Amino acid sequence: PRALVAGFVKTDKDFQTKGTTVTFVIIDGWVVTVASVGDSRCILESAEGSVYFLSADHRLDVNEEEVERVTASGGEVGRINIAGGAGIGPLRCWPGGLCLSRSIGDTDVGEYIVPVPHVKQVKLSNAGGRLVIASDGVWDALRFQEALNYTRGLPAEAAANRIVKEAVSSKGLRDDTTCIVVDILPPEKLSPPLKRHGKGGIKALFRWRPSDELSEEQTDNGCFEPDVVEELYEEGSAMLAQRLNVNYPAGNMFKLHDCAVCQLEMKPGEGVSVHGNMPKHHSRVDPWGGPFLCSSCQVKKVAMEGKLHL
């Protein structure tokens, strides 16, 4: 998880004014790790028929915690104003007018849009499951259950093609419409099992979701049954110091004098601690301890964290 945070921030530096959302999935045996910024999504349907949300949705319209973070950092959140003071369209972050609170790139819209990803890690049962990873053009057109229904009985590649076709047929090609379907199957199985409609429940493994996609009946159906998917890790903080400071320096994957983001090798005393500008009332924080950032990554940290720590 810490390496994913560092990688997202480094990529953000490299992209500069090019903006994109990211849903990045690593599959290692039965363990699935998902890092995400923006409004592309990854959902998992287990072999038992339960649905899990593995990515966060950073649209300001549906994520109250991100609205609070942006406003606490000094940004403004609101809709486009028209004559008479009425607001239209989705909630946006100002300056810039982006309707997302996190992305890669987009440095031209201010420091309130951060590249620090939500990271979630789960372990599947040995029965496996199916992942559907898609950009916002798919989810603007299809609800998650519709997307899953379109994949029934199809191999992964054909399922992805069907989802894209249905999304474009529904709303036209108005945004990036990309889908990847991945089956995680026991070695002896050559094709995914056919699932019955309504089997299993919806497991709310991540706390932000569009409320109109989950009916009360769906939410109650099976949510309190023993999970067949084990949650191993979840963290969504936007603060770099918090996300890089896990078990540091014990078991540290970075060399002590390498920048924790870009891996630049620094001489002793050149690096700046990620805690260097923390308020004095954070008594547990050692401003002289690692992890350390090079000067350019420290500038990036200060810029993207806005006024929250000033």
Short mmCIF file of C-alpha atoms in Angstrom, two decimals:
data_model
loop_
_atom_site.label_atom_id
_atom_site.label_comp_id
_atom_site.label_asym_id
_atom_site.label_seq_id
_atom_site.Cartn_x
_atom_site.Cartn_y
_atom_site.Cartn_z
CA PRO A 1 0.00 0.00 0.00
CA ARG A 2 2.77 2.51 0.81
CA ALA A 3 4.53 1.80 -2.49
CA LEU A 4 1.25 2.50 -4.34
CA VAL A 5 0.89 5.87 -2.59
CA ALA A 6 4.46 6.83 -3.51
CA GLY A 7 3.95 5.64 -7.08
CA PHE A 8 0.77 7.67 -7.54
CA VAL A 9 2.41 10.86 -6.24
CA LYS A 10 5.47 10.34 -8.45
CA THR A 11 3.26 9.75 -11.49
CA ASP A 12 1.35 12.91 -10.66
CA LYS A 13 4.62 14.88 -10.76
CA ASP A 14 5.47 13.34 -14.13
CA PHE A 15 2.04 14.04 -15.65
CA GLN A 16 1.89 17.73 -14.64
CA THR A 17 -1.09 19.24 -16.51
CA LYS A 18 -2.32 15.95 -18.02
CA GLY A 19 -5.28 14.81 -15.98
CA THR A 20 -6.61 11.28 -15.53
CA THR A 21 -8.41 9.05 -13.10
CA VAL A 22 -6.77 5.76 -12.11
CA THR A 23 -7.99 2.42 -10.86
CA PHE A 24 -4.93 0.21 -10.46
CA VAL A 25 -5.39 -3.47 -9.62
CA ILE A 26 -2.76 -5.98 -8.48
CA ILE A 27 -3.69 -9.67 -8.31
CA ASP A 28 -1.34 -11.92 -6.34
CA GLY A 29 -2.84 -15.37 -5.97
CA TRP A 30 -6.11 -14.87 -4.06
CA VAL A 31 -5.11 -11.40 -2.80
CA VAL A 32 -6.43 -8.38 -4.74
CA THR A 33 -5.09 -4.88 -4.05
CA VAL A 34 -6.79 -1.84 -5.61
CA ALA A 35 -5.50 1.76 -5.58
CA SER A 36 -7.82 4.41 -6.97
CA VAL A 37 -8.28 8.13 -7.53
CA GLY A 38 -11.23 9.66 -9.36
CA ASP A 39 -14.46 8.05 -10.53
CA SER A 40 -13.37 4.94 -12.40
CA ARG A 41 -14.32 1.86 -10.40
CA CYS A 42 -13.45 -1.73 -9.59
CA ILE A 43 -16.14 -4.12 -8.36
CA LEU A 44 -15.76 -7.76 -7.40
CA GLU A 45 -18.37 -10.47 -7.67
CA SER A 46 -17.32 -13.48 -5.64
CA ALA A 47 -17.96 -17.03 -6.85
CA GLU A 48 -20.70 -17.17 -4.21
CA GLY A 49 -22.49 -14.22 -5.84
CA SER A 50 -21.73 -11.39 -3.38
CA VAL A 51 -20.70 -7.99 -4.74
CA TYR A 52 -17.86 -5.93 -3.23
CA PHE A 53 -16.76 -2.37 -3.99
CA LEU A 54 -12.96 -2.25 -4.08
CA SER A 55 -12.38 1.34 -5.22
CA ALA A 56 -13.40 4.73 -3.88
CA ASP A 57 -15.54 7.24 -5.74
CA HIS A 58 -13.96 10.70 -5.48
CA ARG A 59 -16.77 12.60 -7.16
CA LEU A 60 -17.71 15.48 -4.88
CA ASP A 61 -21.41 14.79 -5.46
CA VAL A 62 -21.25 11.46 -3.60
CA ASN A 63 -18.30 11.80 -1.22
CA GLU A 64 -19.03 14.01 1.77
CA GLU A 65 -15.67 13.28 3.43
CA GLU A 66 -13.83 14.64 0.41
CA VAL A 67 -16.01 17.75 0.38
CA GLU A 68 -15.02 18.34 4.00
CA ARG A 69 -11.34 17.79 3.21
CA VAL A 70 -11.36 20.24 0.29
CA THR A 71 -13.13 22.97 2.24
CA ALA A 72 -10.88 22.44 5.28
CA SER A 73 -7.87 22.90 2.99
CA GLY A 74 -9.15 26.28 1.79
CA GLY A 75 -10.92 25.27 -1.41
CA GLU A 76 -14.52 25.97 -2.33
CA VAL A 77 -17.12 23.40 -3.40
CA GLY A 78 -20.19 24.40 -5.35
CA ARG A 79 -22.11 24.16 -8.60
CA ILE A 80 -21.83 26.44 -11.62
CA ASN A 81 -23.89 29.57 -10.93
CA ILE A 82 -26.34 30.93 -13.47
CA ALA A 83 -28.48 34.05 -13.49
CA GLY A 84 -30.47 34.37 -10.30
CA GLY A 85 -27.91 32.52 -8.19
CA ALA A 86 -29.17 29.01 -8.97
CA GLY A 87 -26.53 26.31 -9.29
CA ILE A 88 -26.49 23.74 -12.08
CA GLY A 89 -24.53 20.59 -12.77
CA PRO A 90 -22.43 18.49 -10.37
CA LEU A 91 -20.55 19.80 -7.38
CA ARG A 92 -17.14 21.14 -8.38
CA CYS A 93 -13.95 22.21 -6.65
CA TRP A 94 -12.96 25.84 -7.16
CA PRO A 95 -10.68 27.21 -8.48
CA GLY A 96 -10.56 25.01 -11.53
CA GLY A 97 -14.08 23.59 -11.56
CA LEU A 98 -13.12 19.90 -11.42
CA CYS A 99 -15.94 17.65 -10.16
CA LEU A 100 -13.42 15.20 -8.67
CA SER A 101 -11.40 15.66 -5.50
CA ARG A 102 -8.54 13.33 -6.48
CA SER A 103 -6.79 12.57 -9.76
CA ILE A 104 -3.39 12.13 -11.41
CA GLY A 105 -2.11 15.34 -12.98
CA ASP A 106 -4.58 18.27 -13.07
CA THR A 107 -1.99 20.51 -11.38
CA ASP A 108 -3.57 23.50 -13.12
CA VAL A 109 -6.71 23.31 -10.96
CA GLY A 110 -5.04 23.97 -7.63
CA GLU A 111 -3.67 22.09 -4.67
CA TYR A 112 -6.99 20.69 -3.46
CA ILE A 113 -7.03 17.93 -6.08
CA VAL A 114 -4.60 15.34 -4.72
CA PRO A 115 -3.11 12.15 -6.23
CA VAL A 116 -3.00 10.16 -2.97
CA PRO A 117 -5.00 6.99 -3.66
CA HIS A 118 -7.57 5.09 -1.68
CA VAL A 119 -6.05 1.61 -1.24
CA LYS A 120 -8.03 -1.52 -0.45
CA GLN A 121 -6.76 -5.09 -0.17
CA VAL A 122 -8.91 -8.22 0.10
CA LYS A 123 -8.37 -11.97 0.01
CA LEU A 124 -10.77 -14.13 -1.98
CA SER A 125 -11.82 -17.64 -1.12
CA ASN A 126 -10.25 -20.33 -3.29
CA ALA A 127 -13.47 -20.39 -5.32
CA GLY A 128 -12.33 -17.12 -6.91
CA GLY A 129 -14.46 -14.40 -8.46
CA ARG A 130 -14.80 -11.85 -11.25
CA LEU A 131 -13.42 -8.29 -11.34
CA VAL A 132 -15.02 -5.57 -13.45
CA ILE A 133 -12.77 -2.51 -13.84
CA ALA A 134 -14.23 0.36 -15.84
CA SER A 135 -13.96 4.09 -16.45
CA ASP A 136 -16.67 6.63 -15.70
CA GLY A 137 -18.19 6.39 -19.17
CA VAL A 138 -19.40 2.91 -18.24
CA TRP A 139 -20.68 3.80 -14.78
CA ASP A 140 -22.46 6.94 -16.02
CA ALA A 141 -24.51 4.67 -18.28
CA LEU A 142 -24.89 1.44 -16.28
CA ARG A 143 -25.53 0.58 -12.66
CA PHE A 144 -23.15 -2.00 -11.27
CA GLN A 145 -25.77 -4.76 -11.21
CA GLU A 146 -26.66 -4.07 -14.84
CA ALA A 147 -22.99 -4.39 -15.80
CA LEU A 148 -22.69 -7.69 -13.96
CA ASN A 149 -25.89 -9.03 -15.50
CA TYR A 150 -24.54 -8.32 -18.99
CA THR A 151 -21.53 -10.55 -18.29
CA ARG A 152 -23.49 -13.68 -17.32
CA GLY A 153 -22.17 -16.80 -19.00
CA LEU A 154 -19.56 -14.91 -21.04
CA PRO A 155 -15.78 -15.30 -20.90
CA ALA A 156 -13.88 -12.27 -19.63
CA GLU A 157 -13.01 -10.59 -22.95
CA ALA A 158 -16.49 -11.02 -24.38
CA ALA A 159 -17.98 -9.74 -21.11
CA ALA A 160 -15.90 -6.54 -21.29
CA ASN A 161 -16.95 -5.98 -24.90
CA ARG A 162 -20.62 -6.46 -23.97
CA ILE A 163 -20.42 -3.95 -21.12
CA VAL A 164 -18.86 -1.29 -23.36
CA LYS A 165 -21.38 -1.95 -26.12
CA GLU A 166 -24.33 -1.62 -23.73
CA ALA A 167 -22.91 1.55 -22.15
CA VAL A 168 -22.40 3.24 -25.52
CA SER A 169 -25.83 2.12 -26.72
CA SER A 170 -27.40 3.61 -23.60
CA LYS A 171 -25.80 7.07 -23.52
CA GLY A 172 -23.55 7.32 -26.55
CA LEU A 173 -19.80 7.85 -26.48
CA ARG A 174 -19.78 10.99 -24.33
CA ASP A 175 -16.79 10.10 -22.16
CA ASP A 176 -14.00 7.55 -21.93
CA THR A 177 -15.76 4.19 -21.97
CA THR A 178 -13.26 1.47 -21.14
CA CYS A 179 -13.76 -1.87 -19.40
CA ILE A 180 -11.56 -4.76 -18.33
CA VAL A 181 -13.03 -8.00 -16.94
CA VAL A 182 -10.73 -10.38 -15.07
CA ASP A 183 -11.68 -13.85 -13.82
CA ILE A 184 -9.79 -15.22 -10.82
CA LEU A 185 -10.47 -18.93 -11.02
CA PRO A 186 -9.21 -22.17 -9.50
CA PRO A 187 -6.78 -23.88 -11.93
CA GLU A 188 -9.21 -26.70 -12.69
CA LYS A 189 -11.99 -24.33 -13.85
CA LEU A 190 -11.89 -23.19 -17.47
CA SER A 191 -14.84 -20.78 -17.35
CA PRO A 192 -16.61 -18.70 -14.69
CA PRO A 193 -19.62 -20.31 -13.00
CA LEU A 194 -23.10 -19.24 -13.98
CA LYS A 195 -24.68 -17.26 -11.15
CA ARG A 196 -28.34 -16.93 -10.41
CA HIS A 197 -29.86 -13.48 -10.20
CA GLY A 198 -30.26 -12.29 -6.63
CA LYS A 199 -27.98 -14.90 -5.14
CA GLY A 200 -25.88 -13.50 -2.31
CA GLY A 201 -25.88 -9.95 -1.02
CA ILE A 202 -24.06 -6.69 -1.49
CA LYS A 203 -21.10 -6.36 0.84
CA ALA A 204 -20.49 -2.70 1.62
CA LEU A 205 -16.72 -3.00 1.99
CA PHE A 206 -16.18 0.61 1.08
CA ARG A 207 -18.04 3.46 2.65
CA TRP A 208 -18.65 5.77 -0.30
CA ARG A 209 -21.17 4.75 -2.91
CA PRO A 210 -23.99 6.38 -4.88
CA SER A 211 -27.04 5.88 -2.69
CA ASP A 212 -29.37 5.36 -5.65
CA GLU A 213 -27.63 2.12 -6.61
CA LEU A 214 -28.45 0.18 -3.45
CA SER A 215 -32.03 -0.56 -2.53
CA GLU A 216 -32.92 -1.30 1.08
CA GLU A 217 -33.84 -4.85 0.08
CA GLN A 218 -30.46 -5.37 -1.62
CA THR A 219 -28.55 -3.94 1.30
CA ASP A 220 -30.32 -6.19 3.79
CA ASN A 221 -30.00 -9.32 1.67
CA GLY A 222 -27.04 -11.22 3.05
CA CYS A 223 -25.01 -8.35 4.49
CA PHE A 224 -24.71 -10.01 7.89
CA GLU A 225 -23.80 -13.44 6.61
CA PRO A 226 -20.19 -14.57 7.08
CA ASP A 227 -18.07 -12.98 4.35
CA VAL A 228 -16.24 -15.25 1.94
CA VAL A 229 -13.99 -12.31 1.01
CA GLU A 230 -11.63 -11.21 3.79
CA GLU A 231 -10.71 -7.54 4.08
CA LEU A 232 -6.98 -7.21 4.75
CA TYR A 233 -6.35 -3.46 4.51
CA GLU A 234 -8.09 -0.17 3.73
CA GLU A 235 -6.86 3.42 3.98
CA GLY A 236 -8.09 6.54 2.25
CA SER A 237 -6.38 9.49 3.96
CA ALA A 238 -5.19 12.24 1.62
CA MET A 239 -2.28 13.21 3.90
CA LEU A 240 1.08 12.00 2.63
CA ALA A 241 2.74 11.92 6.05
CA GLN A 242 0.09 9.54 7.36
CA ARG A 243 0.22 7.27 4.33
CA LEU A 244 4.02 6.95 4.17
CA ASN A 245 4.61 6.55 7.89
CA VAL A 246 3.48 2.92 8.32
CA ASN A 247 6.08 0.93 10.32
CA TYR A 248 8.87 3.37 9.53
CA PRO A 249 11.78 2.68 9.61
CA ALA A 250 11.24 -0.90 10.84
CA GLY A 251 10.67 -3.11 7.83
CA ASN A 252 11.10 -0.06 5.60
CA MET A 253 11.14 -0.86 1.90
CA PHE A 254 12.94 2.41 1.15
CA LYS A 255 16.57 3.14 1.95
CA LEU A 256 16.87 5.63 4.81
CA HIS A 257 18.31 8.39 2.62
CA ASP A 258 16.25 7.75 -0.51
CA CYS A 259 13.27 9.99 -1.23
CA ALA A 260 10.19 8.04 -0.16
CA VAL A 261 8.35 9.18 -3.31
CA CYS A 262 10.75 9.38 -6.27
CA GLN A 263 13.53 7.17 -4.80
CA LEU A 264 16.20 9.82 -5.46
CA GLU A 265 19.30 9.02 -3.42
CA MET A 266 20.13 11.87 -1.06
CA LYS A 267 23.11 12.63 1.14
CA PRO A 268 22.55 12.64 4.91
CA GLY A 269 20.87 15.90 5.89
CA GLU A 270 19.55 16.71 2.40
CA GLY A 271 16.12 15.16 2.85
CA VAL A 272 13.14 16.80 4.50
CA SER A 273 10.94 14.70 6.79
CA VAL A 274 7.34 14.28 5.72
CA HIS A 275 6.52 15.57 9.23
CA GLY A 276 8.66 18.71 8.87
CA ASN A 277 5.76 21.15 8.61
CA MET A 278 3.35 19.44 11.01
CA PRO A 279 1.83 21.64 13.74
CA LYS A 280 3.57 21.57 17.10
CA HIS A 281 0.52 20.10 18.88
CA HIS A 282 1.14 16.77 17.09
CA SER A 283 3.23 15.53 20.02
CA ARG A 284 3.58 11.98 18.69
CA VAL A 285 5.27 13.15 15.49
CA ASP A 286 9.06 13.38 15.27
CA PRO A 287 9.83 16.17 12.74
CA TRP A 288 13.42 14.88 12.52
CA GLY A 289 12.40 11.32 11.75
CA GLY A 290 11.69 9.75 8.38
CA PRO A 291 10.46 9.01 5.90
CA PHE A 292 12.29 11.75 3.97
CA LEU A 293 11.46 13.60 0.78
CA CYS A 294 13.77 15.30 -1.71
CA SER A 295 13.28 19.03 -2.24
CA SER A 296 11.02 18.68 -5.31
CA CYS A 297 8.81 16.06 -3.66
CA GLN A 298 8.58 18.21 -0.52
CA VAL A 299 7.41 21.12 -2.68
CA LYS A 300 4.82 18.78 -4.22
CA LYS A 301 3.65 17.67 -0.76
CA VAL A 302 3.25 21.24 0.48
CA ALA A 303 1.45 22.30 -2.70
CA MET A 304 -1.06 19.47 -2.74
CA GLU A 305 -1.91 19.62 0.95
CA GLY A 306 -3.06 23.21 0.68
CA LYS A 307 -3.59 25.25 3.83
CA LEU A 308 -4.52 22.37 6.08
CA HIS A 309 -1.21 22.30 7.97
CA LEU A 310 -0.40 26.03 7.90
#
